[in-house]
mmCIF file of C-alpha atoms and ligand atoms in Angstrom:
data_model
loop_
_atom_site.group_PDB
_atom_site.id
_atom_site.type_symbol
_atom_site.label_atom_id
_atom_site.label_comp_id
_atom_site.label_asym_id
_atom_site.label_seq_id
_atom_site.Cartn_x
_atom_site.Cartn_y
_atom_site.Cartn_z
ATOM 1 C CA UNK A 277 209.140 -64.607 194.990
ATOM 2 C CA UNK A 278 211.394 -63.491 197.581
ATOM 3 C CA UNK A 279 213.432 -66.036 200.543
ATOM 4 C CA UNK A 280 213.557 -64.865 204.082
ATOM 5 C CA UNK A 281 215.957 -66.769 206.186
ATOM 6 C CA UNK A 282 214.810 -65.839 209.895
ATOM 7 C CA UNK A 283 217.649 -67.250 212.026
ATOM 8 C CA UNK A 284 221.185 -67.001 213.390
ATOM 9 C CA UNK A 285 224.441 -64.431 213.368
ATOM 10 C CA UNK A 286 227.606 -65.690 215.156
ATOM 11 C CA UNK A 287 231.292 -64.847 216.042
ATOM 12 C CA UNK A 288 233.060 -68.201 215.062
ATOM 13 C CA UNK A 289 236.291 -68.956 217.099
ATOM 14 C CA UNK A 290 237.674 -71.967 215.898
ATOM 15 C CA UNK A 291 240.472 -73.496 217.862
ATOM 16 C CA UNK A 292 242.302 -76.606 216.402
ATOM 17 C CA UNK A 293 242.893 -79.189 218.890
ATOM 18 C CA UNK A 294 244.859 -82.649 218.802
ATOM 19 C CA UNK A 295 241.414 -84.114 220.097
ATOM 20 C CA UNK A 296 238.401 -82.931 221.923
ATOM 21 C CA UNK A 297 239.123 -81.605 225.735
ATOM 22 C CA UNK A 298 238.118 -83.515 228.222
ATOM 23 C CA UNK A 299 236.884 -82.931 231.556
ATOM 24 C CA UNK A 300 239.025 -81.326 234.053
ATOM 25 C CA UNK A 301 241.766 -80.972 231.027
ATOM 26 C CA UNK A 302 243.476 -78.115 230.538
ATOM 27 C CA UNK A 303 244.186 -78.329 227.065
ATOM 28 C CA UNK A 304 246.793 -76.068 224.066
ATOM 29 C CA UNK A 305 245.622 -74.951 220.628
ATOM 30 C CA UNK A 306 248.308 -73.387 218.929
ATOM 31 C CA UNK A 307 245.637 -71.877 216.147
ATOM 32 C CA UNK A 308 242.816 -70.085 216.562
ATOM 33 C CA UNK A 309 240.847 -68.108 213.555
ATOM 34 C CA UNK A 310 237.599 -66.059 213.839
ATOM 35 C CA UNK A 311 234.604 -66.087 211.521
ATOM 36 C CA UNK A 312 231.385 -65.240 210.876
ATOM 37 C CA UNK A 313 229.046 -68.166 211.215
ATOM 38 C CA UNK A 314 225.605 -69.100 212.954
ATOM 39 C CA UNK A 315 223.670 -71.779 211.011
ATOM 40 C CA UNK A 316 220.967 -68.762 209.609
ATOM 41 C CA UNK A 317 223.860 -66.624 208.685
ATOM 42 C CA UNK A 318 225.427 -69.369 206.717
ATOM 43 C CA UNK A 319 222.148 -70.570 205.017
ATOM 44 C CA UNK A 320 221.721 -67.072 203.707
ATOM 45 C CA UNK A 321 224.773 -66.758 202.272
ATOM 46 C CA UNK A 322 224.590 -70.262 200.472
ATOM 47 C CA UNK A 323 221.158 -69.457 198.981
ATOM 48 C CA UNK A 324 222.213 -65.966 197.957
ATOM 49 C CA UNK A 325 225.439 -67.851 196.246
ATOM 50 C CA UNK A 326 222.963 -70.042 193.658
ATOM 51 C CA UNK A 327 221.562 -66.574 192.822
ATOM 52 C CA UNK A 328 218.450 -66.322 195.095
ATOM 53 C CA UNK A 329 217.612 -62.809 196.334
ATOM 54 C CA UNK A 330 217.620 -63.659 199.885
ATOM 55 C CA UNK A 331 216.770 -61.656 202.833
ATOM 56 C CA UNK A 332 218.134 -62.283 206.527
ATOM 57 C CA UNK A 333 216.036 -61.251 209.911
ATOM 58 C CA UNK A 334 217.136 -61.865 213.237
ATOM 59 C CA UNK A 335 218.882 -59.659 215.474
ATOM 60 C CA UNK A 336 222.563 -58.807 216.527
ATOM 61 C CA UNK A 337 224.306 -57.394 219.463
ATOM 62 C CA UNK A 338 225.986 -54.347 220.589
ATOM 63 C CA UNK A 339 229.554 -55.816 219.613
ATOM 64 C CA UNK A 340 230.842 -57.270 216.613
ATOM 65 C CA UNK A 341 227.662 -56.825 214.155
ATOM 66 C CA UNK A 342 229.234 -54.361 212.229
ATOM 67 C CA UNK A 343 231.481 -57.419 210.978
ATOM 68 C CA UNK A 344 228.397 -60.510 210.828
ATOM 69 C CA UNK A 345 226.234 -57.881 208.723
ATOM 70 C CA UNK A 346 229.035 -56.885 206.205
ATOM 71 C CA UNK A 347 229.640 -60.632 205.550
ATOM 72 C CA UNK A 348 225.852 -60.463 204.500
ATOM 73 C CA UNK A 349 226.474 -57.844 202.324
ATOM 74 C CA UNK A 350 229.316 -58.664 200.693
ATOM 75 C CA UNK A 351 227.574 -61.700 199.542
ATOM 76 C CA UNK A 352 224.386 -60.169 198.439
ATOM 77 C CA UNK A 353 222.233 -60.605 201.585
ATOM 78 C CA UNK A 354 219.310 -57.905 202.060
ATOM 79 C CA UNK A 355 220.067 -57.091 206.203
ATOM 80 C CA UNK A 356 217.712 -54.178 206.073
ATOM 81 C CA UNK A 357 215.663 -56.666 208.317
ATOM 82 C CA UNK A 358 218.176 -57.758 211.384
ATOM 83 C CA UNK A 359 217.532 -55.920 214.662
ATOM 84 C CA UNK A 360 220.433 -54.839 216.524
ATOM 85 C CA UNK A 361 220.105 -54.726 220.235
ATOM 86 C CA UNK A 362 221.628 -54.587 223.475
ATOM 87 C CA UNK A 363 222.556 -57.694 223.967
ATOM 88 C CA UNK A 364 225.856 -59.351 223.479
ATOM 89 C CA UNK A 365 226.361 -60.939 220.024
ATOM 90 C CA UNK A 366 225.476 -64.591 219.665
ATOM 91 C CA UNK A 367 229.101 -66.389 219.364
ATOM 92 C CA UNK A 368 230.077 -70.144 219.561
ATOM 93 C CA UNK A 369 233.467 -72.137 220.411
ATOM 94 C CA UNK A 370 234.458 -74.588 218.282
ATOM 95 C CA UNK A 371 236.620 -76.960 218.058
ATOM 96 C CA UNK A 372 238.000 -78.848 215.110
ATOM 97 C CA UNK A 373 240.728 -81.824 215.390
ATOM 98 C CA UNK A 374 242.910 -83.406 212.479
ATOM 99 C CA UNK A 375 240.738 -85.333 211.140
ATOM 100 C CA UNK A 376 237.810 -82.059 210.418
ATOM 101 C CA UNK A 377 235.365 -83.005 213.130
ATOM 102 C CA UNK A 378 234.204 -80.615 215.235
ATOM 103 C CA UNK A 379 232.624 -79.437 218.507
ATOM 104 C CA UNK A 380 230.560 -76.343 219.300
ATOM 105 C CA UNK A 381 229.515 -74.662 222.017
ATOM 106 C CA UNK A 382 227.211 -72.239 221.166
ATOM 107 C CA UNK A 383 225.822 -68.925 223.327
ATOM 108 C CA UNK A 384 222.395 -67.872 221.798
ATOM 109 C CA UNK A 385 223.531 -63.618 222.882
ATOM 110 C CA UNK A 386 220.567 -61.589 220.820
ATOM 111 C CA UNK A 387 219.780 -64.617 218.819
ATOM 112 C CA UNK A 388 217.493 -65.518 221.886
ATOM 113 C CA UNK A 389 215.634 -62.095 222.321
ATOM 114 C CA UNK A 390 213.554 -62.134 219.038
ATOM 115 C CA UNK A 391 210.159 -60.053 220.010
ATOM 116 C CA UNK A 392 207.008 -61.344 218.711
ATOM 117 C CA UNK A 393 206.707 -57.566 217.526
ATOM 118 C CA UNK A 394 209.852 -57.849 215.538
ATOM 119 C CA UNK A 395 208.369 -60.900 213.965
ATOM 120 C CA UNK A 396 205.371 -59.143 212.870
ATOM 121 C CA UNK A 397 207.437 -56.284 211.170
ATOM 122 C CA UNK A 398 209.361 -58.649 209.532
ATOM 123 C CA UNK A 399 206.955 -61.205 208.085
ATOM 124 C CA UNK A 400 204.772 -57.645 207.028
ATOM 125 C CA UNK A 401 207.461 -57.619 204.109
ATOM 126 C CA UNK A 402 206.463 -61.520 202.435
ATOM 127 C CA UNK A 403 203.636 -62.713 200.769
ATOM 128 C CA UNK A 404 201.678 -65.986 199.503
ATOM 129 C CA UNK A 405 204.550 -68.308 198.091
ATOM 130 C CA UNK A 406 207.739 -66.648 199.530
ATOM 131 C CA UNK A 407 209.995 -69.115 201.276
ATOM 132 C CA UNK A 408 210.904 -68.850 205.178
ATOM 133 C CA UNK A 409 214.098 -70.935 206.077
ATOM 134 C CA UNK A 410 214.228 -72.050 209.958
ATOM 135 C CA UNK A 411 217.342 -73.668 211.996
ATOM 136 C CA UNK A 412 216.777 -74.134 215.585
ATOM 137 C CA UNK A 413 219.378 -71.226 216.872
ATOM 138 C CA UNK A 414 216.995 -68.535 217.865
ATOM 139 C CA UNK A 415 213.817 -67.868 219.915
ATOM 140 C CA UNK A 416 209.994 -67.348 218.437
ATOM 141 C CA UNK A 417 210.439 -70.161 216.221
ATOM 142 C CA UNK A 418 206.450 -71.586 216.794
ATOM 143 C CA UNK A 419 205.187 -68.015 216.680
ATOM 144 C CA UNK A 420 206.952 -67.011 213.481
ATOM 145 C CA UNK A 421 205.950 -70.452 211.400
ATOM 146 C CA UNK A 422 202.100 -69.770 212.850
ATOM 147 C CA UNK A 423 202.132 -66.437 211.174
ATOM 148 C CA UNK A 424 203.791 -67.560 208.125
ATOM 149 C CA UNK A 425 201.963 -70.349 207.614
ATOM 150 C CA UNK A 426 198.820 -68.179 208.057
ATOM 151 C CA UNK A 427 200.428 -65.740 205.386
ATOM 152 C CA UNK A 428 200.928 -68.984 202.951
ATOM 153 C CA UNK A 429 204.409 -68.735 202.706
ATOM 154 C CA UNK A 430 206.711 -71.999 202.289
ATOM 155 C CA UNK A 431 208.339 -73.170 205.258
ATOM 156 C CA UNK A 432 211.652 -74.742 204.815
ATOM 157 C CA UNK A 433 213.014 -76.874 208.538
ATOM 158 C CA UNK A 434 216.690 -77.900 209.183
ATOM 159 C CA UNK A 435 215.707 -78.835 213.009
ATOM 160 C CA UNK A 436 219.163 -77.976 214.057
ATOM 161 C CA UNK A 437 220.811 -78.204 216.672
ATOM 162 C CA UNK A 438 217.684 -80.561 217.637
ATOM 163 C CA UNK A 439 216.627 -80.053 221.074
ATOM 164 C CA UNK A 440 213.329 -80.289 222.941
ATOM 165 C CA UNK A 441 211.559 -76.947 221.629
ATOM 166 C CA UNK A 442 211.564 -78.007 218.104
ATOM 167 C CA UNK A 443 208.445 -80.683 219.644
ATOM 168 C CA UNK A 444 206.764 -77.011 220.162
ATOM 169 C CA UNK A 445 206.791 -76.125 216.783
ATOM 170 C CA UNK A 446 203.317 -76.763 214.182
ATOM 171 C CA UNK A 447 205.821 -79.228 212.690
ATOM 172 C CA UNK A 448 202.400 -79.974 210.446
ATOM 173 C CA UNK A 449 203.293 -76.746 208.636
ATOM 174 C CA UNK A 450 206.861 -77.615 207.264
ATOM 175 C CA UNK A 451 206.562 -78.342 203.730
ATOM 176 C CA UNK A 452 210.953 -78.611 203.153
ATOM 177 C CA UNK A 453 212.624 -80.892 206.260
ATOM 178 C CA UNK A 454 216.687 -80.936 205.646
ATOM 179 C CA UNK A 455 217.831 -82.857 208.745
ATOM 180 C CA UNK A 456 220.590 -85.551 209.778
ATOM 181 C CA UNK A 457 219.683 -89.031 210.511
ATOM 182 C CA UNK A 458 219.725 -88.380 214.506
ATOM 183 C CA UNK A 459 217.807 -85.380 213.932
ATOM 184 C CA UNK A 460 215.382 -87.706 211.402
ATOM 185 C CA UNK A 461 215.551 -90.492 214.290
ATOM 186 C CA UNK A 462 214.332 -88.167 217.094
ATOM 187 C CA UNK A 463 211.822 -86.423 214.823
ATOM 188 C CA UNK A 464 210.186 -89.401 213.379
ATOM 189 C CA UNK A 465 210.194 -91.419 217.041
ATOM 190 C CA UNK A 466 212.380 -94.578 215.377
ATOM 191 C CA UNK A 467 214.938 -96.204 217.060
ATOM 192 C CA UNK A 468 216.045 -97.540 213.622
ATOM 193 C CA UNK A 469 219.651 -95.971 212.779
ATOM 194 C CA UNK A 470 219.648 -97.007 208.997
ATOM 195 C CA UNK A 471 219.098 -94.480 206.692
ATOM 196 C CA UNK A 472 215.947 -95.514 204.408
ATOM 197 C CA UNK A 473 214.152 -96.796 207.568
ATOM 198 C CA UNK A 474 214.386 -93.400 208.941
ATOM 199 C CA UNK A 475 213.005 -91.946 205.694
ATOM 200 C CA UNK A 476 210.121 -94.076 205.536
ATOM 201 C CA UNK A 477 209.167 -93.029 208.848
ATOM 202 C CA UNK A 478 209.854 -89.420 208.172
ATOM 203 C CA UNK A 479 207.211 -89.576 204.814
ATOM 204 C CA UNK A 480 204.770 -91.634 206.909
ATOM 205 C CA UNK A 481 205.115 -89.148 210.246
ATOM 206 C CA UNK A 482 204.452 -85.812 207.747
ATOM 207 C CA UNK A 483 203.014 -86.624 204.713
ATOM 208 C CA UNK A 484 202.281 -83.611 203.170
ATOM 209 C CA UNK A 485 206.994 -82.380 203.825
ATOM 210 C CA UNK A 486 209.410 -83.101 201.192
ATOM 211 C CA UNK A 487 212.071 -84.581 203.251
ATOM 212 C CA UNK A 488 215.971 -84.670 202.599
ATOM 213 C CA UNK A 489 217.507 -87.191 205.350
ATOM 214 C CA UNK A 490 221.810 -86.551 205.308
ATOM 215 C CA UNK A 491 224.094 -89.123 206.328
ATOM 216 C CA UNK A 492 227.195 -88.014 206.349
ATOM 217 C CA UNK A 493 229.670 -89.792 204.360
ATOM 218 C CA UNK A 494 227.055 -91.898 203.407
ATOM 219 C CA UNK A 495 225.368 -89.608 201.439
ATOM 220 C CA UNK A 496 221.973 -88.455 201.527
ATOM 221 C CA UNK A 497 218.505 -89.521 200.448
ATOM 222 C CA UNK A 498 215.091 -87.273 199.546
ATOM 223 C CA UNK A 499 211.866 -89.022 200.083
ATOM 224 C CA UNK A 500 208.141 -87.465 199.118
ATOM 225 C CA UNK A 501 204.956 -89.470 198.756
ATOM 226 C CA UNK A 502 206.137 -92.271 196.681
ATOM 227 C CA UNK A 503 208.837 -90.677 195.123
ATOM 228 C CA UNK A 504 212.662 -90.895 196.644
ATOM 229 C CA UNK A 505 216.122 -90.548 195.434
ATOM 230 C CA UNK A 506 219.949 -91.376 196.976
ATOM 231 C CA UNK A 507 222.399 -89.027 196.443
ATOM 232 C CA UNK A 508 226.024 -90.243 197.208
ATOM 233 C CA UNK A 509 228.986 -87.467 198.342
ATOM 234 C CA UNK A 510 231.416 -86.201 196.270
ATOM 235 C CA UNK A 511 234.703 -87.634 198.212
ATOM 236 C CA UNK A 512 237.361 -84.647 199.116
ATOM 237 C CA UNK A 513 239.895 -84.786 202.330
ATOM 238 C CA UNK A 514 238.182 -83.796 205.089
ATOM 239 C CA UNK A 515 239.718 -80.706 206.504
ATOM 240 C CA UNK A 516 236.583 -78.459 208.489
ATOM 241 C CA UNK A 517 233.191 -80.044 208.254
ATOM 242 C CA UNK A 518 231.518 -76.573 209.844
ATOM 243 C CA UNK A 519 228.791 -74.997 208.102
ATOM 244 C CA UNK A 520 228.941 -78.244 205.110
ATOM 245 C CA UNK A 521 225.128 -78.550 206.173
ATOM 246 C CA UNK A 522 224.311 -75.762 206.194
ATOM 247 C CA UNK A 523 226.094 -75.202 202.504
ATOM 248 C CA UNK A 524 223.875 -78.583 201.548
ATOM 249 C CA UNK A 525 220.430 -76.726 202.296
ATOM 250 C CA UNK A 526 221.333 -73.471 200.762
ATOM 251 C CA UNK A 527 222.627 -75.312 197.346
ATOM 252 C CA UNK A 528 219.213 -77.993 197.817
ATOM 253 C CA UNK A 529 216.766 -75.382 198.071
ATOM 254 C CA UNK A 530 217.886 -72.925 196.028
ATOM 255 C CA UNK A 531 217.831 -75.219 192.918
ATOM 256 C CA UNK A 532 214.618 -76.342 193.740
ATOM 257 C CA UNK A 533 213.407 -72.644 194.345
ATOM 258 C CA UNK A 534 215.296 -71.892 190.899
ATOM 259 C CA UNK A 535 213.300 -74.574 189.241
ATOM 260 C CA UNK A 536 216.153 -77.571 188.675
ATOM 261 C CA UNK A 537 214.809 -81.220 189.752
ATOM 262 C CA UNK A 538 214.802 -82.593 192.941
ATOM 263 C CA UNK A 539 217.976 -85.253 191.562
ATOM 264 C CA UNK A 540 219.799 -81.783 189.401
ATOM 265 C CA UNK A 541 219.257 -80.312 193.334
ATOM 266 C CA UNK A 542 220.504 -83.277 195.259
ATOM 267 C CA UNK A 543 223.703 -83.324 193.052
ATOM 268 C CA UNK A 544 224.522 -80.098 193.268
ATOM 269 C CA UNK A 545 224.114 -79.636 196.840
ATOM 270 C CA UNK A 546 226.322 -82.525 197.531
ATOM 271 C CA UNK A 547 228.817 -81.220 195.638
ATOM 272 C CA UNK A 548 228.708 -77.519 197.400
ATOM 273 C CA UNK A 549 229.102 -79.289 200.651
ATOM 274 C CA UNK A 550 231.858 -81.529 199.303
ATOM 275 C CA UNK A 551 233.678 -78.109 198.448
ATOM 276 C CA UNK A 552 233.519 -76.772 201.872
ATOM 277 C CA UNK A 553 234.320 -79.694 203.871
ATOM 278 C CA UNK A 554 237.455 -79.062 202.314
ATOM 279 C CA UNK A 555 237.905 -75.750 203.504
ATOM 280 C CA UNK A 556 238.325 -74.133 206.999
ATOM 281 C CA UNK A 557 235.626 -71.787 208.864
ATOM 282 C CA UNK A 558 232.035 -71.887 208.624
ATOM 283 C CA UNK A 559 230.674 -69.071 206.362
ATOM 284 C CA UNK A 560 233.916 -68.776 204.523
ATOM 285 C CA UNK A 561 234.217 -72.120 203.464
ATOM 286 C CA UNK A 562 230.808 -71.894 201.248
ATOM 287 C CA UNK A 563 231.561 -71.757 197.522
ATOM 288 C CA UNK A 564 229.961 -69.948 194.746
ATOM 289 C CA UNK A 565 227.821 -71.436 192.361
ATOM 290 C CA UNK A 566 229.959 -71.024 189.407
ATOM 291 C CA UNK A 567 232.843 -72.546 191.501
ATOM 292 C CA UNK A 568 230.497 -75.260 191.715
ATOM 293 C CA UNK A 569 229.443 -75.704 188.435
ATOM 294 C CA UNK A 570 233.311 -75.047 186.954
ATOM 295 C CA UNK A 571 235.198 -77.628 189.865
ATOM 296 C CA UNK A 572 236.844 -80.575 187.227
ATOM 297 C CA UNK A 573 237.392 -83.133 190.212
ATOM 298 C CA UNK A 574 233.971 -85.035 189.584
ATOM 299 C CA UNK A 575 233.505 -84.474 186.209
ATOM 300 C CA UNK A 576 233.740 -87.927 185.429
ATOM 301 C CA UNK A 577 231.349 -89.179 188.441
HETATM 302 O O1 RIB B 46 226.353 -75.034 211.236
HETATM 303 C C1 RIB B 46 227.521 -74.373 211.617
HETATM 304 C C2 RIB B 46 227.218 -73.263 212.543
HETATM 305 O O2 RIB B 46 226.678 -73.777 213.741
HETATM 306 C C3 RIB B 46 228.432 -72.451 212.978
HETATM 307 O O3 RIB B 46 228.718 -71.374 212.109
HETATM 308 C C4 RIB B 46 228.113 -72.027 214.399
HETATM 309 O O4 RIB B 46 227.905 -70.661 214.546
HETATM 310 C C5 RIB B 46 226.879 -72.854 214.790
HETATM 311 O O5 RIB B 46 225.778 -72.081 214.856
#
């Protein structure tokens, strides 16, 4: 059984700012770091950190891949299958203030020239019961779920950053949905903002998904059929919350792909994500599973 994570390489620059600019302000940031991020980029490196033998597709630019796909490989990553083109590299601003939130602004570069040809090469390499993991960063994304889906593989969804195409995907198809409560909100059609309201309408909207709803420092809750669990955060100062979703569905879903429980999943994704909220930069702030396993702070939670 093999994961394919078809999505997103970025260029990271991170300023730190006092607070968020503001229109027609000019404003300082007296530190600014780059790393290698994009929410597909970052999902491949958490899964291949629990020990899955992951594979990325999707397709780089004419500058700076050199550096996104030896990030891949120096965590384990299979890149055999990411295009490199002509166009400039996806990259993304971001900016994070004091107290770790952030801001992005994100140019989509080669992550928005994905060929329906290049999908077809790539899915040629799965089979029945392989996993595909989506985000929302790159272009194809209804074509490349049809042909999975006709292929039988397992489609995993974090419908992020949500916008209007994700109503053009065979949403019917998604048998994994990892996906914040505004995400769960505009998915599900609810105006409800409470948590468990959202997840009933999630189950009841696609009854056939396995549905993880996060909510922040509240937590997180999994709902499926009748069957649903809460899973509270593991509290840590808050220093960069970049890429601590994106930690949370590689840790989830590699568990469950590894055979752990939905709850043995839950926990140990919240913890992953606990780790790298607590760390700067997006890709580099994901921890290893045995970091994971080994950290003493919540022992006694
Ligand atoms: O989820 C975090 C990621 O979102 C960043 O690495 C950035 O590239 C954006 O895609």
């Amino acid at each position: 059984m093999k994961v394919l994570v078809f999505g997103s390489l970025n260029i990271d620059y991170v300023y730190k700012v006092k607070h968020f600019v503001q229109p027609g302000e000019t404003l300082a940031s007296d530190d600014m770091q780059i790393f290698c991020g994009g929410k597909g980029l970052n999902q491949s490196i958490a899964f291949c950190y629990t020990g899955i033998d992951t594979w990325h597709a999707g397709a780089v630019g004419r500058n700076d891949s050199d550096r996104l796909l030896r990030k891949l490989n120096e965590a384990g990553v299979h890149t055999e299958l990411v295009q490199k083109t002509e166009f400039p590299t996806g990259h993304t601003m971001i900016q994070t203030t004091p107290e770790g939130e952030n801001s992005i602004i994100l140019y989509g570069g080669a992550n928005q020239t994905i060929t329906r040809e290049n999908v077809d090469y790539v899915l040629s390499f799965f089979e029945k019961g392989d996993y595909l993991i989506l985000q929302n960063e790159i272009n194809q994304i209804p074509y490349i779920m049809e042909r999975a889906h006709e292929i039988g593989m397992k489609i995993v969804l974090n419908p992020s950053p949500m916008n209007e195409k994700i109503f053009d995907m065979p949403l019917s198809y998604v048998d994994f949905f990892i996906l914040n409560e505004l995400e769960g909100m505009q998915l599900s059609g609810i105006l409800e903002k409470e948590g468990s309201q959202i997840l009933d309408a999630l189950t009841k909207h696609f009854p056939n998904a396995q549905i993880v709803l996060t909510m922040g420092k509240e937590g997180a809750v999994y709902g499926y059929k009748e069957e649903k669990y809460y899973q509270p955060i593991y509290p840590v100062k808050t220093v960069d919350t970049t890429a601590a979703g994106d930690t949370f569905t590689g840790f989830f879903m590699g568990s469950i792909i590894r055979g752990k429980t939905v709850k043995d999943a839950l926990d140990t994704a919240a913890r992953a994500a606990s780790i790298a909220v607590g760390r700067n930069g997006a890709s580099a702030s994901i921890p290893k599973l045995d970091e994971v396993e080994k950290d003493e702070r919540w022992r006694k939670l």
